[in-house]
CSV table of C-alpha atoms in Angstrom, one decimal:
chain,number,residue,atom,x,y,z
A,1,MET,CA,-5.4,-1.6,18.6
A,2,PRO,CA,-2.5,-1.5,21.1
A,3,SER,CA,0.8,-0.7,19.4
A,4,ALA,CA,2.4,-3.8,20.9
A,5,THR,CA,0.3,-6.0,18.7
A,6,LEU,CA,1.1,-4.2,15.5
A,7,ARG,CA,3.6,-5.9,13.2
A,8,ASN,CA,5.5,-5.1,10.0
A,9,HIS,CA,6.3,-8.0,7.7
A,10,LEU,CA,9.5,-6.5,6.5
A,11,LEU,CA,10.8,-5.8,10.0
A,12,ASP,CA,9.8,-9.3,11.0
A,13,ARG,CA,12.1,-10.7,8.3
A,14,LEU,CA,15.1,-8.9,9.6
A,15,SER,CA,17.7,-10.3,12.0
A,16,ALA,CA,17.1,-9.5,15.6
A,17,ASP,CA,20.0,-7.1,15.7
A,18,ASP,CA,18.9,-5.3,12.5
A,19,ARG,CA,15.3,-5.0,13.8
A,20,LYS,CA,16.5,-3.7,17.1
A,21,ALA,CA,18.6,-1.0,15.4
A,22,ILE,CA,15.6,0.2,13.4
A,23,LEU,CA,13.2,0.2,16.4
A,24,ALA,CA,15.8,2.2,18.5
A,25,ALA,CA,16.2,4.9,15.8
A,26,SER,CA,12.5,5.2,14.9
A,27,THR,CA,9.4,6.6,16.6
A,28,PRO,CA,5.7,5.7,16.6
A,29,PHE,CA,3.6,7.7,14.2
A,30,GLU,CA,-0.2,7.8,13.7
A,31,PHE,CA,-2.0,8.9,10.6
A,32,GLU,CA,-5.6,9.5,9.5
A,33,LEU,CA,-7.5,8.9,6.2
A,34,GLY,CA,-6.3,11.6,3.8
A,35,TYR,CA,-3.1,12.5,5.7
A,36,ILE,CA,-0.4,13.7,3.2
A,37,PHE,CA,3.0,12.1,3.9
A,38,SER,CA,4.6,14.0,1.0
A,39,GLU,CA,3.7,15.7,-2.3
A,40,ALA,CA,5.2,14.8,-5.7
A,41,GLY,CA,8.6,16.4,-5.9
A,42,ASP,CA,9.2,16.6,-2.2
A,43,ALA,CA,12.6,15.6,-0.8
A,44,ILE,CA,12.2,12.6,1.3
A,45,ALA,CA,12.8,13.4,5.0
A,46,HIS,CA,11.3,10.3,6.7
A,47,VAL,CA,10.7,6.7,5.8
A,48,HIS,CA,7.7,4.9,7.4
A,49,PHE,CA,7.6,1.2,8.2
A,50,VAL,CA,3.8,0.7,8.1
A,51,LEU,CA,2.3,-1.2,11.1
A,52,SER,CA,-1.4,-0.8,10.2
A,53,GLY,CA,-3.5,0.9,7.6
A,54,ILE,CA,-2.6,1.8,4.0
A,55,VAL,CA,-0.5,4.4,2.4
A,56,SER,CA,-1.2,5.0,-1.3
A,57,ALA,CA,1.1,6.6,-4.0
A,58,VAL,CA,-1.2,8.7,-6.1
A,59,ALA,CA,-0.2,10.3,-9.4
A,60,GLY,CA,-1.9,13.5,-10.5
A,61,MET,CA,-2.4,14.9,-14.0
A,62,GLU,CA,-2.5,18.6,-15.1
A,63,ASP,CA,-6.3,18.4,-15.5
A,64,GLY,CA,-6.8,17.3,-11.9
A,65,ARG,CA,-7.4,13.6,-12.5
A,66,THR,CA,-5.6,11.2,-10.2
A,67,VAL,CA,-4.9,7.5,-10.0
A,68,GLU,CA,-3.3,5.2,-7.5
A,69,THR,CA,-0.1,3.7,-8.7
A,70,PHE,CA,0.6,1.4,-5.8
A,71,MET,CA,-0.2,0.9,-2.1
A,72,ILE,CA,1.9,0.0,1.0
A,73,GLY,CA,0.6,-1.7,4.1
A,74,ARG,CA,2.1,-3.6,6.9
A,75,GLU,CA,4.2,-5.7,4.4
A,76,GLY,CA,6.5,-2.8,3.7
A,77,VAL,CA,8.0,0.6,3.9
A,78,THR,CA,7.5,3.9,2.1
A,79,THR,CA,10.0,5.2,-0.5
A,80,PRO,CA,12.5,2.3,-0.1
A,81,ALA,CA,14.8,3.9,-2.8
A,82,ALA,CA,15.7,6.6,-0.3
A,83,VAL,CA,17.8,4.0,1.5
A,84,HIS,CA,20.3,3.9,-1.3
A,85,VAL,CA,20.4,7.4,-2.7
A,86,PRO,CA,18.8,10.8,-1.9
A,87,VAL,CA,15.6,11.0,-4.0
A,88,ARG,CA,12.4,13.0,-4.4
A,89,THR,CA,8.9,11.5,-4.5
A,90,TYR,CA,7.3,10.9,-7.9
A,91,SER,CA,3.8,10.8,-6.5
A,92,ARG,CA,1.7,12.1,-3.6
A,93,LEU,CA,1.9,9.7,-0.6
A,94,VAL,CA,-1.5,9.7,1.2
A,95,GLY,CA,-3.1,7.8,4.0
A,96,GLN,CA,-5.9,5.6,2.6
A,97,SER,CA,-7.1,4.8,6.1
A,98,THR,CA,-6.2,5.4,9.6
A,99,GLY,CA,-3.0,3.6,10.7
A,100,GLU,CA,0.3,3.6,12.5
A,101,THR,CA,3.9,3.4,11.4
A,102,ARG,CA,7.5,3.5,12.8
A,103,ARG,CA,8.9,6.7,11.4
A,104,ILE,CA,12.7,7.1,10.9
A,105,GLU,CA,14.7,10.0,9.5
A,106,VAL,CA,16.0,8.9,6.1
A,107,GLY,CA,19.6,10.0,7.0
A,108,LYS,CA,19.5,7.8,10.1
A,109,LEU,CA,18.2,4.8,8.1
A,110,ARG,CA,20.8,5.2,5.4
A,111,ALA,CA,23.5,5.3,8.0
A,112,ILE,CA,22.2,2.1,9.7
A,113,CYS,CA,21.9,0.4,6.3
A,114,ASP,CA,25.5,1.3,5.5
A,115,GLU,CA,26.6,-0.5,8.6
A,116,ARG,CA,24.2,-3.5,8.1
A,117,PRO,CA,24.3,-4.9,4.6
A,118,GLY,CA,21.7,-7.5,5.4
A,119,LEU,CA,19.2,-4.8,6.2
A,120,LYS,CA,20.0,-3.0,3.0
A,121,THR,CA,19.6,-6.2,1.0
A,122,MET,CA,16.2,-6.9,2.5
A,123,ILE,CA,14.9,-3.4,1.7
A,124,ALA,CA,16.2,-3.8,-1.9
A,125,LEU,CA,14.3,-7.1,-2.2
A,126,TYR,CA,11.2,-5.4,-1.1
A,127,SER,CA,11.8,-2.6,-3.5
A,128,SER,CA,12.2,-5.1,-6.3
A,129,GLY,CA,8.9,-6.7,-5.5
A,130,LEU,CA,7.2,-3.3,-5.5
A,131,GLN,CA,8.7,-2.6,-9.0
A,132,GLY,CA,7.2,-5.9,-10.2
A,133,GLU,CA,3.8,-4.8,-8.9
A,134,LEU,CA,4.1,-1.5,-10.7
A,135,GLU,CA,5.0,-3.3,-14.0
A,136,GLN,CA,2.0,-5.6,-13.6
A,137,SER,CA,-0.3,-2.7,-12.8
A,138,GLY,CA,0.8,-0.9,-16.0
A,139,ALA,CA,-0.5,-3.8,-18.1
A,140,CYS,CA,-3.6,-4.2,-15.9
A,141,ASN,CA,-4.7,-0.6,-16.3
A,142,ALA,CA,-4.4,-0.9,-20.1
A,143,LEU,CA,-6.0,-4.3,-20.7
A,144,HIS,CA,-8.5,-5.1,-17.9
A,145,ARG,CA,-12.0,-3.9,-17.3
A,146,SER,CA,-12.8,-1.5,-14.6
A,147,ASP,CA,-14.9,-4.0,-12.6
A,148,GLN,CA,-12.0,-6.5,-12.6
A,149,ARG,CA,-9.6,-3.8,-11.5
A,150,PHE,CA,-12.0,-2.7,-8.8
A,151,ALA,CA,-12.3,-6.2,-7.4
A,152,LYS,CA,-8.5,-6.5,-7.4
A,153,TRP,CA,-8.1,-3.2,-5.6
A,154,LEU,CA,-10.6,-4.2,-2.9
A,155,LEU,CA,-8.7,-7.5,-2.4
A,156,ARG,CA,-5.4,-5.6,-2.1
A,157,CYS,CA,-7.0,-3.4,0.6
A,158,HIS,CA,-8.5,-6.4,2.4
A,159,ASP,CA,-5.0,-8.0,2.5
A,160,ARG,CA,-3.6,-5.0,4.4
A,161,LEU,CA,-6.5,-4.1,6.8
A,162,ASP,CA,-7.9,-5.8,9.8
A,163,GLY,CA,-11.6,-6.6,9.4
A,164,ASP,CA,-13.9,-6.8,6.4
A,165,THR,CA,-15.2,-3.3,6.2
A,166,LEU,CA,-13.5,-0.5,4.2
A,167,HIS,CA,-14.6,3.1,4.8
A,168,LEU,CA,-14.1,4.8,1.5
A,169,THR,CA,-16.2,7.4,-0.3
A,170,GLN,CA,-17.2,7.1,-4.0
A,171,GLU,CA,-15.2,10.2,-4.8
A,172,TYR,CA,-12.1,8.8,-3.2
A,173,LEU,CA,-12.5,5.4,-4.9
A,174,ALA,CA,-13.0,7.1,-8.3
A,175,SER,CA,-9.8,9.2,-7.8
A,176,LEU,CA,-7.7,6.2,-6.8
A,177,LEU,CA,-9.0,4.1,-9.7
A,178,GLY,CA,-8.8,6.9,-12.2
A,179,SER,CA,-12.5,6.3,-13.1
A,180,GLN,CA,-15.7,8.4,-12.9
A,181,ARG,CA,-18.0,7.9,-9.9
A,182,THR,CA,-20.6,6.3,-12.2
A,183,THR,CA,-18.0,3.7,-13.3
A,184,VAL,CA,-17.1,2.8,-9.7
A,185,ASN,CA,-20.8,2.7,-8.7
A,186,GLU,CA,-21.6,0.3,-11.6
A,187,ALA,CA,-18.6,-2.0,-10.6
A,188,ALA,CA,-19.6,-2.0,-7.0
A,189,GLN,CA,-23.3,-2.8,-7.8
A,190,GLY,CA,-22.2,-5.7,-9.9
A,191,LEU,CA,-20.1,-7.1,-7.1
A,192,GLN,CA,-22.9,-6.6,-4.6
A,193,LYS,CA,-25.4,-8.5,-6.9
A,194,SER,CA,-23.0,-11.4,-7.0
A,195,GLY,CA,-22.8,-11.5,-3.2
A,196,ALA,CA,-19.1,-10.6,-3.0
A,197,ILE,CA,-19.6,-7.3,-1.2
A,198,SER,CA,-22.2,-5.0,0.4
A,199,TYR,CA,-21.9,-1.4,-0.7
A,200,SER,CA,-23.3,1.8,0.6
A,201,ARG,CA,-22.1,5.3,0.4
A,202,GLY,CA,-18.7,5.5,2.1
A,203,LYS,CA,-18.6,1.8,3.1
A,204,VAL,CA,-17.7,-1.5,1.4
A,205,THR,CA,-17.9,-4.8,3.3
A,206,ILE,CA,-16.3,-7.9,2.0
A,207,LEU,CA,-18.9,-10.7,2.3
A,208,ASP,CA,-17.5,-13.5,0.1
A,209,ARG,CA,-13.8,-13.2,-0.5
A,210,ALA,CA,-13.7,-16.2,-2.8
A,211,ALA,CA,-16.3,-14.6,-5.0
A,212,LEU,CA,-14.3,-11.4,-5.0
A,213,GLU,CA,-11.2,-13.2,-6.1
A,214,ARG,CA,-13.1,-14.8,-9.0
A,215,ALA,CA,-14.2,-11.4,-10.1
A,216,ALA,CA,-10.7,-9.9,-10.0
A,217,CYS,CA,-8.3,-10.1,-12.9
A,218,GLU,CA,-5.2,-12.3,-12.9
A,219,CYS,CA,-3.1,-9.3,-11.7
A,220,TYR,CA,-4.3,-9.6,-8.2
A,221,LYS,CA,-2.4,-12.9,-7.6
A,222,ALA,CA,0.7,-11.7,-9.4
A,223,GLY,CA,0.7,-8.4,-7.5
A,224,ARG,CA,0.1,-10.1,-4.2
A,225,ARG,CA,3.1,-12.4,-4.8
A,226,ASP,CA,5.4,-9.5,-5.6
A,227,ALA,CA,4.3,-7.1,-2.9
A,228,LEU,CA,3.5,-9.3,0.1
A,229,GLU,CA,5.9,-12.1,-0.3
A,230,ILE,CA,9.4,-10.6,0.2
A,231,PRO,CA,11.9,-13.1,-1.4
A,232,ARG,CA,14.9,-14.4,0.3
A,233,PRO,CA,18.3,-13.3,-1.2
A,234,LEU,CA,19.8,-15.7,-3.8
């Protein structure tokens, strides 16, 4: 896809002058599936406005298990808290697909935001929506079945990617969902039987989005509202 056609919803919401300042200070960046943007505990050197693809925040346990805590697509920006204060990452940030971003040094972004309060406010609003998604996900992981969470996760990916086919291995899906491969396979087979998706090793194709939405838990709509619809300032 030509870079000229790629858009970031957060950048689109900025004033023309604020957007121009970000674009002038940033550079194009391409990433592949599995690319590590940062490890947990790393000082944040760059912030990425995602134009295409998905970046996942993945928390790891001492026993090696992992689970995705949130994802970022073309609606937002990685590590928005770095705009306000120097911080370190809490989770690994990893490419969940191929994609492109506009990458900017965090010091440059902080300086631009200090001069442009409207830009800082818009990033804070996005960060607030992300926090809402995290809070909803905490309840979801504790209360909802794995098949409901799997359907929600596929919908969240579908919102952020072009096309209906996701190239994801069973191992990768299991690590992101914090489930065993057998659990993911059972959930995928159930959705395939309902006609919502087709599923083969390494590939999921969305066939009936409405059916997939019916299979997902209520947290999909709540999370979509928080993450994808950046509110206007009060």
